[in-house]
Every structure is written in C-alpha cells, then in structure tokens.
C-alpha cells in the first residue's frame, strides 16, 4: 500500500516547482507563484480520477472526515453511525464537532453490517459512515437503501481503499461525501494530507470555506474576504499538494502492482482448507491494498499471526488486539478520557460502550489476519512470502 515506497523524480520535480517560487501556501500570492497552483491542480485531477464534480483538499484524512461532516451541517448531539473496526480517526472526527459516535457491528466484509446499522438508527441519527477497511468496501447498495429510507447522509471513509470500486464507481464517490487520506502510509501519500469528494455544490462550498477559517475566497485580497460562517484551519500546503500530484498520477500503476502481488498471495492460500477470504460485496472490486482472510477460530488466528512474525513474514496484522483499529482497546473512548470537558451532548448521549455487546464483530475480527500488500516487493519476494505464509498456516491448522 504505501506510495512512499516508490518516490522518485516525479515527486521531486513537483516539489521543486513550489520551492522555486517559494509560495508554500495554496491561496493568494498570485504574482509570486509562477503560475503554480498545486493544491488547485490536485483538486481538479482528483475530481476527474474519482468521477465527481468537486474535491476539497485538506491537511489530513481525519480533518477530511471532520470537514465533510461539518460541510453537511453535522453538529452537537447529532448521531453518526460508524463501525467497531476502523481507525480512531472515525470517532475523533465526530467528537470534534460535538456529535456522537454510535458504534455498530461489522460482518464478514469487515465493514458495517447493514442490519446492525438499521438497528442503531434513532431520531438523532444523521449520518452513516462506512469505513472501507483494508482495501475493500461495505455493501454500499444496502447502506444507500437504508440512508434513502431514513433520510440519512452516506459518508464513505475510503482512506484505506483508494482505487477500489463499487458498481463501477470509484469508492468515495458512491455516497453523498467521500474521504481520502494521503498520510505517509497510504496508497498515495503526500506526507500529510486528505481530501473530501462530493457531487454536491453546497457541501463543496461549505468545505472550501470551513477548512480556511470561513474565508469566502471571493476576490484577490484575502484580508478583505468575508466570513459567512465560523470555520477552522484545515488547509493543505502547496508542498504537500505537489507530492500528491505526482503520486495521484501513479495511482493506477500502484493499483496494478497491488493487484498482482495480492493475487500471488491469495492463490497460495486458496488451496488451504480452513482459510476463508473476506467477503467482497456483490458489485465491488477491492483496491488490493491488503489480503484479508479468516481462520477457523481465534486461537488459530493468534497462533498463525505469531508464527508469521517469527518466520519473518512482516506486515501481517491481527487487528483484534490492536490499540488503534478495534473497539476493544479504545479505553479512552469508553471512559471518555479527554483533556478538557467534552460537550454536554456527547457526555449525556454516548452509549456506555464498556457494556455493549459486539460479539458479532468479535466473531469476524477475532479470526482475521490482514496482510499489507507492498509496492516495492520483487516477484521473487512475493513468491517466497506466499510460500512461507501457506506453510505457516498449514502447520498451525
Ligand atoms: C489513515 C486513516 C484515516 C486518517 O487519516 P490521517 O490522514 O492519518 O488523519 C482515517 N480513516 C482511516 C480508515 C484511515 O486508515
């Protein structure tokens, strides 16, 4: 997955363009910038690649989620449905707005279980936020149906699955809003960065203003611009956007490498009795950023994960015990441990997650191993890895 594995001349050239003019900011300084508008260029290129009308670049994937929610008017006390298996950024972005994260189970897609989503809807629910974890997607058709039925917003977190598709549409473009991260370990990276994509002009305009202190971006004098509503600073810099431009141009090259490496690993495991692959919803194609499989039970999964590490097969994750990606280890969320007082809507409305039953999620995540697909492996390395992985699993099973 990490695009940094293949940094090269294209990234260097883009960054040098920016350094030569010295304008590191995405707005203003028109006379000094030698015509370089890297953030604006990347927004155009990303909108085109993702087949949407609008993109808003921001400083991270986490801020993309916050800005996306804010752009649609989400605020204090609104409930946002999110999965138990995701990165902590999901609830961070919700809490940042005073909104309430409502955790629900994942199924064998390792993403939101549509039935669990339905069961969690209340009068306060405003958003369903599927997270396309580890290269593959939630059942977007089922979720869209639910959102239409209950008049909810569908916001896709596609940070870990850029380049995947559902019903032929790029992930992130299927819902009302989609978010990407370009942090250092994502499929395409610019060091730190993120993006919101949408076909909704109002959301785009709101995101544009909100991510830059409420600036309306009308005219050529920043100081004279007006602020129609309160905002914040979630801007990306020109340096970051420049790296992103070079990386986005290579996305399809990266996806082809991911698919090739993934296929070799998958083929080696397909013949093993007791290995079950993660379900990809009908109509979906993965980004192949990870290979995900289930083992017969939790004990075997733990043993396989340990043996893989001991045998030097790195970059395989057992998320069930992970501090950052699974609800079991989110004690800071369960105990609402924040530096200052949280908004009242959060402290009164948030469910007591220490008492929640997420055994359905445990059933799947407890048996799952996720193997990162790297871009820099040679064919010999992938073949050797496939052989070792198969040997370890056969021995443990
Ligand atoms: C990386 C990631 C984020 C956050 O992105 P940052 O750019 O690191 O803030 C959000 N959601 C998921 C699923 C991610 O993997």
mmCIF file of C-alpha atoms and ligand atoms in Angstrom:
data_model
loop_
_atom_site.group_PDB
_atom_site.id
_atom_site.type_symbol
_atom_site.label_atom_id
_atom_site.label_comp_id
_atom_site.label_asym_id
_atom_site.label_seq_id
_atom_site.Cartn_x
_atom_site.Cartn_y
_atom_site.Cartn_z
ATOM 1 C CA UNK A 1 0.000 0.000 0.000
ATOM 2 C CA UNK A 2 2.447 2.765 0.924
ATOM 3 C CA UNK A 3 3.132 5.029 -2.040
ATOM 4 C CA UNK A 4 6.327 6.259 -0.371
ATOM 5 C CA UNK A 5 7.979 3.017 -1.443
ATOM 6 C CA UNK A 6 8.093 4.370 -4.965
ATOM 7 C CA UNK A 7 9.014 8.054 -4.564
ATOM 8 C CA UNK A 8 11.091 9.278 -7.477
ATOM 9 C CA UNK A 9 11.828 12.045 -9.952
ATOM 10 C CA UNK A 10 8.180 12.964 -10.497
ATOM 11 C CA UNK A 11 7.681 13.788 -6.800
ATOM 12 C CA UNK A 12 10.975 15.705 -6.702
ATOM 13 C CA UNK A 13 10.111 17.762 -9.777
ATOM 14 C CA UNK A 14 6.726 18.778 -8.364
ATOM 15 C CA UNK A 15 8.187 19.845 -5.028
ATOM 16 C CA UNK A 16 10.954 21.807 -6.757
ATOM 17 C CA UNK A 17 8.339 23.750 -8.741
ATOM 18 C CA UNK A 18 6.962 25.005 -5.441
ATOM 19 C CA UNK A 19 10.333 25.695 -3.853
ATOM 20 C CA UNK A 20 11.435 27.727 -6.872
ATOM 21 C CA UNK A 21 8.621 30.230 -6.440
ATOM 22 C CA UNK A 22 8.732 29.929 -2.656
ATOM 23 C CA UNK A 23 4.946 30.185 -2.348
ATOM 24 C CA UNK A 24 4.124 27.358 0.042
ATOM 25 C CA UNK A 25 0.557 28.489 0.649
ATOM 26 C CA UNK A 26 -2.318 27.348 -1.516
ATOM 27 C CA UNK A 27 -4.161 30.694 -1.506
ATOM 28 C CA UNK A 28 -3.061 34.136 -2.609
ATOM 29 C CA UNK A 29 0.374 35.497 -3.622
ATOM 30 C CA UNK A 30 -0.751 35.351 -7.263
ATOM 31 C CA UNK A 31 2.117 37.456 -8.628
ATOM 32 C CA UNK A 32 4.876 35.417 -6.992
ATOM 33 C CA UNK A 33 3.817 31.868 -7.789
ATOM 34 C CA UNK A 34 4.971 31.412 -11.406
ATOM 35 C CA UNK A 35 1.551 30.026 -12.212
ATOM 36 C CA UNK A 36 1.895 27.162 -9.735
ATOM 37 C CA UNK A 37 -1.367 26.246 -8.021
ATOM 38 C CA UNK A 38 -0.564 22.704 -6.877
ATOM 39 C CA UNK A 39 -3.497 22.274 -4.479
ATOM 40 C CA UNK A 40 -5.953 23.554 -7.056
ATOM 41 C CA UNK A 41 -4.423 21.328 -9.731
ATOM 42 C CA UNK A 42 -4.619 18.298 -7.466
ATOM 43 C CA UNK A 43 -8.253 19.043 -6.649
ATOM 44 C CA UNK A 44 -9.072 19.052 -10.363
ATOM 45 C CA UNK A 45 -7.093 15.873 -11.029
ATOM 46 C CA UNK A 46 -8.621 14.018 -8.094
ATOM 47 C CA UNK A 47 -12.173 15.038 -9.025
ATOM 48 C CA UNK A 48 -11.540 13.742 -12.527
ATOM 49 C CA UNK A 49 -9.992 10.459 -11.357
ATOM 50 C CA UNK A 50 -12.838 9.871 -8.877
ATOM 51 C CA UNK A 51 -15.527 10.918 -11.375
ATOM 52 C CA UNK A 52 -17.051 13.586 -9.127
ATOM 53 C CA UNK A 53 -17.780 17.274 -9.568
ATOM 54 C CA UNK A 54 -15.861 18.582 -6.550
ATOM 55 C CA UNK A 55 -12.844 17.926 -4.362
ATOM 56 C CA UNK A 56 -11.685 19.787 -1.269
ATOM 57 C CA UNK A 57 -8.102 19.093 -0.217
ATOM 58 C CA UNK A 58 -7.329 19.369 3.485
ATOM 59 C CA UNK A 59 -4.490 18.686 5.903
ATOM 60 C CA UNK A 60 -5.259 15.042 6.763
ATOM 61 C CA UNK A 61 -7.748 12.213 6.402
ATOM 62 C CA UNK A 62 -9.025 12.948 9.893
ATOM 63 C CA UNK A 63 -9.681 16.581 9.015
ATOM 64 C CA UNK A 64 -11.301 15.434 5.763
ATOM 65 C CA UNK A 65 -13.847 13.494 7.836
ATOM 66 C CA UNK A 66 -14.453 16.458 10.151
ATOM 67 C CA UNK A 67 -14.765 18.890 7.247
ATOM 68 C CA UNK A 68 -17.086 16.528 5.372
ATOM 69 C CA UNK A 69 -19.381 16.216 8.390
ATOM 70 C CA UNK A 70 -19.278 19.967 9.049
ATOM 71 C CA UNK A 71 -19.972 20.765 5.387
ATOM 72 C CA UNK A 72 -23.241 18.855 5.643
ATOM 73 C CA UNK A 73 -24.247 20.707 8.802
ATOM 74 C CA UNK A 74 -23.484 17.982 11.343
ATOM 75 C CA UNK A 75 -23.016 19.369 14.851
ATOM 76 C CA UNK A 76 -23.686 18.966 18.563
ATOM 77 C CA UNK A 77 -25.788 15.966 19.508
ATOM 78 C CA UNK A 78 -26.159 14.568 16.000
ATOM 79 C CA UNK A 79 -25.531 10.821 15.904
ATOM 80 C CA UNK A 80 -23.121 9.317 13.411
ATOM 81 C CA UNK A 81 -23.135 5.554 12.887
ATOM 82 C CA UNK A 82 -19.643 4.077 12.488
ATOM 83 C CA UNK A 83 -18.087 0.595 12.645
ATOM 84 C CA UNK A 84 -16.335 -1.114 15.581
ATOM 85 C CA UNK A 85 -13.446 -1.912 13.236
ATOM 86 C CA UNK A 86 -11.829 1.244 11.895
ATOM 87 C CA UNK A 87 -9.086 3.708 12.758
ATOM 88 C CA UNK A 88 -9.605 6.013 15.786
ATOM 89 C CA UNK A 89 -9.899 8.943 13.338
ATOM 90 C CA UNK A 90 -13.539 7.932 12.759
ATOM 91 C CA UNK A 91 -14.729 8.855 16.242
ATOM 92 C CA UNK A 92 -12.194 11.667 16.628
ATOM 93 C CA UNK A 93 -13.666 13.484 13.641
ATOM 94 C CA UNK A 94 -17.194 13.042 15.000
ATOM 95 C CA UNK A 95 -16.327 14.131 18.547
ATOM 96 C CA UNK A 96 -14.516 17.208 17.192
ATOM 97 C CA UNK A 97 -17.907 18.592 16.138
ATOM 98 C CA UNK A 98 -19.713 17.717 19.356
ATOM 99 C CA UNK A 99 -21.505 14.920 17.504
ATOM 100 C CA UNK A 100 -21.939 11.436 18.956
ATOM 101 C CA UNK A 101 -20.213 8.333 17.548
ATOM 102 C CA UNK A 102 -22.560 5.341 17.527
ATOM 103 C CA UNK A 103 -20.533 2.147 17.149
ATOM 104 C CA UNK A 104 -22.122 -0.791 15.358
ATOM 105 C CA UNK A 105 -21.013 -4.289 14.359
ATOM 106 C CA UNK A 106 -19.081 -5.325 11.278
ATOM 107 C CA UNK A 107 -19.761 -8.520 9.351
ATOM 108 C CA UNK A 108 -17.701 -10.819 7.101
ATOM 109 C CA UNK A 109 -16.977 -7.845 4.812
ATOM 110 C CA UNK A 110 -15.040 -6.398 7.805
ATOM 111 C CA UNK A 111 -17.156 -3.272 7.346
ATOM 112 C CA UNK A 112 -20.568 -2.049 8.556
ATOM 113 C CA UNK A 113 -23.222 -4.741 8.811
ATOM 114 C CA UNK A 114 -26.309 -3.146 7.151
ATOM 115 C CA UNK A 115 -28.714 -4.845 9.569
ATOM 116 C CA UNK A 116 -26.741 -3.567 12.562
ATOM 117 C CA UNK A 117 -26.879 -0.079 11.047
ATOM 118 C CA UNK A 118 -30.639 -0.301 10.748
ATOM 119 C CA UNK A 119 -30.981 -1.415 14.362
ATOM 120 C CA UNK A 120 -28.950 1.569 15.585
ATOM 121 C CA UNK A 121 -30.995 4.309 13.915
ATOM 122 C CA UNK A 122 -32.714 6.768 16.267
ATOM 123 C CA UNK A 123 -34.387 10.163 15.824
ATOM 124 C CA UNK A 124 -30.985 11.781 16.301
ATOM 125 C CA UNK A 125 -29.161 9.771 13.626
ATOM 126 C CA UNK A 126 -27.905 11.977 10.808
ATOM 127 C CA UNK A 127 -25.084 10.081 9.129
ATOM 128 C CA UNK A 128 -23.995 6.558 8.257
ATOM 129 C CA UNK A 129 -20.213 6.413 7.937
ATOM 130 C CA UNK A 130 -18.954 3.156 6.398
ATOM 131 C CA UNK A 131 -15.191 2.681 6.535
ATOM 132 C CA UNK A 132 -13.743 0.674 3.661
ATOM 133 C CA UNK A 133 -11.126 -1.032 5.777
ATOM 134 C CA UNK A 134 -8.053 -2.746 4.401
ATOM 135 C CA UNK A 135 -8.784 -2.307 0.706
ATOM 136 C CA UNK A 136 -12.411 -3.417 0.471
ATOM 137 C CA UNK A 137 -15.833 -1.888 0.848
ATOM 138 C CA UNK A 138 -19.068 -2.023 2.750
ATOM 139 C CA UNK A 139 -22.211 -3.117 0.927
ATOM 140 C CA UNK A 140 -22.881 0.357 -0.431
ATOM 141 C CA UNK A 141 -26.077 -0.608 -2.194
ATOM 142 C CA UNK A 142 -27.657 -1.883 1.046
ATOM 143 C CA UNK A 143 -26.418 1.138 3.005
ATOM 144 C CA UNK A 144 -27.657 3.582 0.380
ATOM 145 C CA UNK A 145 -31.052 1.948 0.516
ATOM 146 C CA UNK A 146 -31.175 2.427 4.299
ATOM 147 C CA UNK A 147 -29.974 6.029 4.039
ATOM 148 C CA UNK A 148 -32.624 6.835 1.423
ATOM 149 C CA UNK A 149 -35.305 5.199 3.534
ATOM 150 C CA UNK A 150 -34.414 7.125 6.718
ATOM 151 C CA UNK A 151 -33.178 10.319 5.056
ATOM 152 C CA UNK A 152 -29.600 9.947 6.306
ATOM 153 C CA UNK A 153 -26.328 11.133 4.865
ATOM 154 C CA UNK A 154 -23.958 8.474 3.491
ATOM 155 C CA UNK A 155 -20.317 9.402 4.121
ATOM 156 C CA UNK A 156 -17.627 6.999 2.876
ATOM 157 C CA UNK A 157 -14.262 6.752 4.579
ATOM 158 C CA UNK A 158 -12.186 5.436 1.674
ATOM 159 C CA UNK A 159 -8.818 6.249 3.282
ATOM 160 C CA UNK A 160 -7.659 2.621 3.096
ATOM 161 C CA UNK A 161 -9.263 1.669 -0.188
ATOM 162 C CA UNK A 162 -8.465 4.368 -2.729
ATOM 163 C CA UNK A 163 -8.836 2.943 -6.225
ATOM 164 C CA UNK A 164 -11.405 0.303 -5.295
ATOM 165 C CA UNK A 165 -14.825 0.483 -6.965
ATOM 166 C CA UNK A 166 -18.453 -0.362 -6.272
ATOM 167 C CA UNK A 167 -20.869 -0.877 -9.165
ATOM 168 C CA UNK A 168 -18.186 0.668 -11.372
ATOM 169 C CA UNK A 169 -17.949 3.847 -9.299
ATOM 170 C CA UNK A 170 -14.719 4.787 -7.501
ATOM 171 C CA UNK A 171 -15.009 4.218 -3.730
ATOM 172 C CA UNK A 172 -15.722 7.555 -2.095
ATOM 173 C CA UNK A 173 -17.947 8.689 -4.955
ATOM 174 C CA UNK A 174 -20.921 6.427 -4.228
ATOM 175 C CA UNK A 175 -22.210 8.194 -1.114
ATOM 176 C CA UNK A 176 -23.056 11.865 -0.570
ATOM 177 C CA UNK A 177 -19.493 12.556 0.525
ATOM 178 C CA UNK A 178 -16.249 10.551 0.430
ATOM 179 C CA UNK A 179 -12.951 10.998 2.246
ATOM 180 C CA UNK A 180 -9.348 10.061 1.500
ATOM 181 C CA UNK A 181 -6.134 10.263 3.487
ATOM 182 C CA UNK A 182 -2.733 10.864 1.948
ATOM 183 C CA UNK A 183 -0.782 10.302 5.147
ATOM 184 C CA UNK A 184 2.620 8.675 4.954
ATOM 185 C CA UNK A 185 1.448 5.038 4.894
ATOM 186 C CA UNK A 186 -1.463 5.295 2.460
ATOM 187 C CA UNK A 187 -1.564 4.021 -1.149
ATOM 188 C CA UNK A 188 -0.806 7.501 -2.407
ATOM 189 C CA UNK A 189 0.822 9.876 0.023
ATOM 190 C CA UNK A 190 1.896 13.462 0.271
ATOM 191 C CA UNK A 191 3.330 13.197 3.776
ATOM 192 C CA UNK A 192 0.194 14.538 5.423
ATOM 193 C CA UNK A 193 -2.980 15.353 3.559
ATOM 194 C CA UNK A 194 -6.558 14.402 2.857
ATOM 195 C CA UNK A 195 -9.488 15.085 0.575
ATOM 196 C CA UNK A 196 -13.260 15.326 0.584
ATOM 197 C CA UNK A 197 -15.069 14.456 -2.640
ATOM 198 C CA UNK A 198 -18.711 15.138 -3.496
ATOM 199 C CA UNK A 199 -21.142 15.983 -6.261
ATOM 200 C CA UNK A 200 -22.964 18.433 -4.012
ATOM 201 C CA UNK A 201 -22.032 22.053 -4.758
ATOM 202 C CA UNK A 202 -23.195 23.320 -1.371
ATOM 203 C CA UNK A 203 -21.069 20.798 0.525
ATOM 204 C CA UNK A 204 -18.071 21.758 -1.606
ATOM 205 C CA UNK A 205 -18.546 25.453 -0.946
ATOM 206 C CA UNK A 206 -19.025 24.826 2.769
ATOM 207 C CA UNK A 207 -15.921 22.618 2.889
ATOM 208 C CA UNK A 208 -13.906 25.231 0.976
ATOM 209 C CA UNK A 209 -14.829 27.968 3.462
ATOM 210 C CA UNK A 210 -14.835 25.859 6.628
ATOM 211 C CA UNK A 211 -11.331 24.466 6.042
ATOM 212 C CA UNK A 212 -9.908 28.007 5.762
ATOM 213 C CA UNK A 213 -11.325 29.975 8.729
ATOM 214 C CA UNK A 214 -14.600 30.622 6.927
ATOM 215 C CA UNK A 215 -12.930 32.581 4.089
ATOM 216 C CA UNK A 216 -15.342 33.040 1.180
ATOM 217 C CA UNK A 217 -12.448 33.070 -1.326
ATOM 218 C CA UNK A 218 -14.043 35.837 -3.386
ATOM 219 C CA UNK A 219 -11.735 38.408 -4.937
ATOM 220 C CA UNK A 220 -7.959 38.679 -4.767
ATOM 221 C CA UNK A 221 -7.454 40.293 -1.368
ATOM 222 C CA UNK A 222 -7.505 37.707 1.424
ATOM 223 C CA UNK A 223 -7.766 40.353 4.106
ATOM 224 C CA UNK A 224 -10.887 41.817 2.531
ATOM 225 C CA UNK A 225 -12.709 38.493 2.141
ATOM 226 C CA UNK A 226 -15.799 37.965 4.265
ATOM 227 C CA UNK A 227 -16.603 35.048 6.588
ATOM 228 C CA UNK A 228 -20.193 33.908 6.136
ATOM 229 C CA UNK A 229 -19.825 31.364 8.958
ATOM 230 C CA UNK A 230 -17.299 30.100 11.531
ATOM 231 C CA UNK A 231 -14.506 27.928 10.247
ATOM 232 C CA UNK A 232 -11.184 26.457 11.211
ATOM 233 C CA UNK A 233 -7.769 25.866 9.641
ATOM 234 C CA UNK A 234 -7.573 22.508 7.904
ATOM 235 C CA UNK A 235 -5.568 23.765 4.906
ATOM 236 C CA UNK A 236 -3.067 21.687 2.963
ATOM 237 C CA UNK A 237 0.227 23.313 1.923
ATOM 238 C CA UNK A 238 1.472 23.620 -1.649
ATOM 239 C CA UNK A 239 4.454 21.379 -0.823
ATOM 240 C CA UNK A 240 2.201 18.544 0.263
ATOM 241 C CA UNK A 241 -0.161 19.021 -2.653
ATOM 242 C CA UNK A 242 2.813 18.930 -5.043
ATOM 243 C CA UNK A 243 3.848 15.474 -3.818
ATOM 244 C CA UNK A 244 0.215 14.386 -4.069
ATOM 245 C CA UNK A 245 0.028 15.474 -7.701
ATOM 246 C CA UNK A 246 2.947 13.226 -8.627
ATOM 247 C CA UNK A 247 1.539 10.337 -6.597
ATOM 248 C CA UNK A 248 -2.005 10.590 -7.983
ATOM 249 C CA UNK A 249 -0.594 10.358 -11.488
ATOM 250 C CA UNK A 250 0.841 6.995 -10.426
ATOM 251 C CA UNK A 251 -2.277 5.640 -8.687
ATOM 252 C CA UNK A 252 -3.202 3.242 -11.475
ATOM 253 C CA UNK A 253 0.368 1.970 -11.677
ATOM 254 C CA UNK A 254 0.295 1.347 -7.895
ATOM 255 C CA UNK A 255 -3.089 -0.397 -8.102
ATOM 256 C CA UNK A 256 -1.803 -2.744 -10.807
ATOM 257 C CA UNK A 257 1.178 -3.691 -8.616
ATOM 258 C CA UNK A 258 -1.105 -4.236 -5.604
ATOM 259 C CA UNK A 259 -3.393 -6.484 -7.612
ATOM 260 C CA UNK A 260 -0.513 -8.542 -8.981
ATOM 261 C CA UNK A 261 1.094 -9.087 -5.561
ATOM 262 C CA UNK A 262 -2.266 -9.738 -3.887
ATOM 263 C CA UNK A 263 -3.169 -12.365 -6.489
ATOM 264 C CA UNK A 264 0.037 -14.323 -5.939
ATOM 265 C CA UNK A 265 -0.519 -14.419 -2.163
ATOM 266 C CA UNK A 266 -4.190 -15.264 -2.491
ATOM 267 C CA UNK A 267 -3.584 -18.106 -4.901
ATOM 268 C CA UNK A 268 -1.148 -19.695 -2.463
ATOM 269 C CA UNK A 269 -3.790 -19.669 0.303
ATOM 270 C CA UNK A 270 -6.786 -20.649 -1.776
ATOM 271 C CA UNK A 271 -5.980 -24.343 -1.658
ATOM 272 C CA UNK A 272 -5.810 -24.463 2.156
ATOM 273 C CA UNK A 273 -8.789 -25.989 3.954
ATOM 274 C CA UNK A 274 -9.921 -23.710 6.768
ATOM 275 C CA UNK A 275 -8.885 -20.443 5.150
ATOM 276 C CA UNK A 276 -11.855 -18.247 4.243
ATOM 277 C CA UNK A 277 -11.422 -14.928 2.476
ATOM 278 C CA UNK A 278 -13.115 -11.725 3.468
ATOM 279 C CA UNK A 279 -16.397 -11.211 1.579
ATOM 280 C CA UNK A 280 -16.403 -8.508 -1.066
ATOM 281 C CA UNK A 281 -19.990 -7.282 -1.578
ATOM 282 C CA UNK A 282 -21.540 -8.017 -4.959
ATOM 283 C CA UNK A 283 -20.640 -5.234 -7.377
ATOM 284 C CA UNK A 284 -17.409 -4.373 -5.601
ATOM 285 C CA UNK A 285 -13.790 -4.582 -6.635
ATOM 286 C CA UNK A 286 -11.106 -4.261 -3.981
ATOM 287 C CA UNK A 287 -8.159 -1.902 -4.204
ATOM 288 C CA UNK A 288 -5.964 -4.883 -3.221
ATOM 289 C CA UNK A 289 -4.193 -2.825 -0.562
ATOM 290 C CA UNK A 290 -4.452 -5.791 1.849
ATOM 291 C CA UNK A 291 -5.173 -9.502 1.656
ATOM 292 C CA UNK A 292 -7.665 -10.403 4.407
ATOM 293 C CA UNK A 293 -8.599 -13.906 5.494
ATOM 294 C CA UNK A 294 -10.338 -15.699 8.341
ATOM 295 C CA UNK A 295 -9.028 -18.763 10.180
ATOM 296 C CA UNK A 296 -11.252 -21.351 11.872
ATOM 297 C CA UNK A 297 -11.047 -19.805 15.356
ATOM 298 C CA UNK A 298 -9.432 -17.092 17.446
ATOM 299 C CA UNK A 299 -6.749 -19.362 18.935
ATOM 300 C CA UNK A 300 -5.581 -20.476 15.483
ATOM 301 C CA UNK A 301 -5.590 -16.901 14.195
ATOM 302 C CA UNK A 302 -3.437 -15.771 17.131
ATOM 303 C CA UNK A 303 -1.027 -18.654 16.583
ATOM 304 C CA UNK A 304 -0.767 -18.029 12.839
ATOM 305 C CA UNK A 305 -0.130 -14.327 13.437
ATOM 306 C CA UNK A 306 2.627 -15.110 15.944
ATOM 307 C CA UNK A 307 4.275 -17.697 13.670
ATOM 308 C CA UNK A 308 4.172 -15.341 10.685
ATOM 309 C CA UNK A 309 6.102 -12.783 12.731
ATOM 310 C CA UNK A 310 8.628 -15.363 13.916
ATOM 311 C CA UNK A 311 9.160 -16.554 10.346
ATOM 312 C CA UNK A 312 9.899 -13.038 9.135
ATOM 313 C CA UNK A 313 6.630 -12.589 7.228
ATOM 314 C CA UNK A 314 6.153 -8.966 8.308
ATOM 315 C CA UNK A 315 3.283 -6.518 7.714
ATOM 316 C CA UNK A 316 0.575 -9.015 8.744
ATOM 317 C CA UNK A 317 -1.875 -7.593 11.258
ATOM 318 C CA UNK A 318 -4.086 -9.172 13.901
ATOM 319 C CA UNK A 319 -6.437 -6.233 14.445
ATOM 320 C CA UNK A 320 -8.411 -7.867 17.256
ATOM 321 C CA UNK A 321 -5.647 -6.986 19.744
ATOM 322 C CA UNK A 322 -4.664 -3.673 18.126
ATOM 323 C CA UNK A 323 -4.769 -0.445 20.148
ATOM 324 C CA UNK A 324 -5.833 1.790 17.272
ATOM 325 C CA UNK A 325 -8.138 -0.115 14.974
ATOM 326 C CA UNK A 326 -10.589 -2.104 17.071
ATOM 327 C CA UNK A 327 -13.088 -1.022 19.740
ATOM 328 C CA UNK A 328 -11.793 -3.473 22.400
ATOM 329 C CA UNK A 329 -8.734 -1.326 23.049
ATOM 330 C CA UNK A 330 -10.401 2.078 22.851
ATOM 331 C CA UNK A 331 -10.478 2.591 26.641
ATOM 332 C CA UNK A 332 -10.004 6.324 26.148
ATOM 333 C CA UNK A 333 -13.281 6.436 24.222
ATOM 334 C CA UNK A 334 -15.128 4.060 26.552
ATOM 335 C CA UNK A 335 -14.088 6.112 29.598
ATOM 336 C CA UNK A 336 -14.442 9.453 27.782
ATOM 337 C CA UNK A 337 -10.930 10.381 28.823
ATOM 338 C CA UNK A 338 -10.350 13.795 27.242
ATOM 339 C CA UNK A 339 -8.058 16.614 28.288
ATOM 340 C CA UNK A 340 -10.841 19.074 28.917
ATOM 341 C CA UNK A 341 -14.582 18.757 29.433
ATOM 342 C CA UNK A 342 -16.434 17.250 26.497
ATOM 343 C CA UNK A 343 -19.516 18.957 25.054
ATOM 344 C CA UNK A 344 -22.555 18.038 27.107
ATOM 345 C CA UNK A 345 -24.340 16.426 24.166
ATOM 346 C CA UNK A 346 -21.555 13.873 23.968
ATOM 347 C CA UNK A 347 -21.330 13.009 27.648
ATOM 348 C CA UNK A 348 -25.081 12.617 28.031
ATOM 349 C CA UNK A 349 -25.854 10.819 24.768
ATOM 350 C CA UNK A 350 -22.939 8.468 24.173
ATOM 351 C CA UNK A 351 -23.754 4.813 24.908
ATOM 352 C CA UNK A 352 -21.782 3.041 27.647
ATOM 353 C CA UNK A 353 -19.511 1.075 25.357
ATOM 354 C CA UNK A 354 -17.987 -0.889 28.226
ATOM 355 C CA UNK A 355 -21.362 -2.669 28.408
ATOM 356 C CA UNK A 356 -22.000 -3.070 24.665
ATOM 357 C CA UNK A 357 -22.238 -6.454 23.012
ATOM 358 C CA UNK A 358 -20.128 -6.534 19.866
ATOM 359 C CA UNK A 359 -19.739 -10.303 19.778
ATOM 360 C CA UNK A 360 -20.704 -10.326 16.084
ATOM 361 C CA UNK A 361 -17.718 -8.127 15.293
ATOM 362 C CA UNK A 362 -15.511 -10.251 17.573
ATOM 363 C CA UNK A 363 -16.584 -13.348 15.676
ATOM 364 C CA UNK A 364 -15.071 -11.977 12.461
ATOM 365 C CA UNK A 365 -12.260 -9.697 13.597
ATOM 366 C CA UNK A 366 -11.038 -12.272 16.136
ATOM 367 C CA UNK A 367 -10.380 -14.739 13.314
ATOM 368 C CA UNK A 368 -8.976 -12.284 10.802
ATOM 369 C CA UNK A 369 -5.438 -11.794 9.563
ATOM 370 C CA UNK A 370 -4.746 -8.773 7.319
ATOM 371 C CA UNK A 371 -1.622 -8.738 5.203
ATOM 372 C CA UNK A 372 -0.454 -5.427 3.823
ATOM 373 C CA UNK A 373 0.392 -5.563 0.115
ATOM 374 C CA UNK A 374 3.573 -3.634 -0.552
ATOM 375 C CA UNK A 375 4.514 -1.964 -3.805
ATOM 376 C CA UNK A 376 8.252 -2.487 -3.573
ATOM 377 C CA UNK A 377 8.380 -6.300 -3.396
ATOM 378 C CA UNK A 378 10.184 -8.124 -6.189
ATOM 379 C CA UNK A 379 8.376 -11.068 -7.756
ATOM 380 C CA UNK A 380 10.775 -13.454 -6.025
ATOM 381 C CA UNK A 381 9.983 -11.826 -2.671
ATOM 382 C CA UNK A 382 6.232 -12.159 -3.188
ATOM 383 C CA UNK A 383 6.577 -15.803 -4.199
ATOM 384 C CA UNK A 384 8.719 -16.567 -1.178
ATOM 385 C CA UNK A 385 6.257 -14.760 1.090
ATOM 386 C CA UNK A 386 3.341 -16.722 -0.411
ATOM 387 C CA UNK A 387 5.140 -19.998 0.217
ATOM 388 C CA UNK A 388 6.039 -19.103 3.802
ATOM 389 C CA UNK A 389 2.527 -17.882 4.591
ATOM 390 C CA UNK A 390 0.971 -21.054 3.258
ATOM 391 C CA UNK A 391 3.455 -23.207 5.174
ATOM 392 C CA UNK A 392 2.791 -21.404 8.464
ATOM 393 C CA UNK A 393 -0.993 -21.697 8.107
ATOM 394 C CA UNK A 394 -0.827 -25.377 7.155
ATOM 395 C CA UNK A 395 1.427 -26.137 10.125
ATOM 396 C CA UNK A 396 -0.826 -24.348 12.637
ATOM 397 C CA UNK A 397 -4.132 -25.671 11.274
HETATM 398 C C1 LIG B 1 -5.442 6.831 7.807
HETATM 399 C C2 LIG B 1 -6.878 6.782 8.077
HETATM 400 C C3 LIG B 1 -7.602 7.905 8.495
HETATM 401 C C4 LIG B 1 -6.981 9.197 8.907
HETATM 402 O O1 LIG B 1 -6.094 9.724 8.050
HETATM 403 P P1 LIG B 1 -4.925 10.726 8.544
HETATM 404 O O2 LIG B 1 -4.525 11.349 7.265
HETATM 405 O O3 LIG B 1 -3.841 9.871 9.126
HETATM 406 O O4 LIG B 1 -5.516 11.660 9.508
HETATM 407 C C5 LIG B 1 -8.977 7.805 8.619
HETATM 408 N N1 LIG B 1 -9.604 6.652 8.395
HETATM 409 C C6 LIG B 1 -8.939 5.539 8.026
HETATM 410 C C7 LIG B 1 -9.710 4.297 7.750
HETATM 411 C C8 LIG B 1 -7.563 5.566 7.877
HETATM 412 O O5 LIG B 1 -6.919 4.446 7.549
#
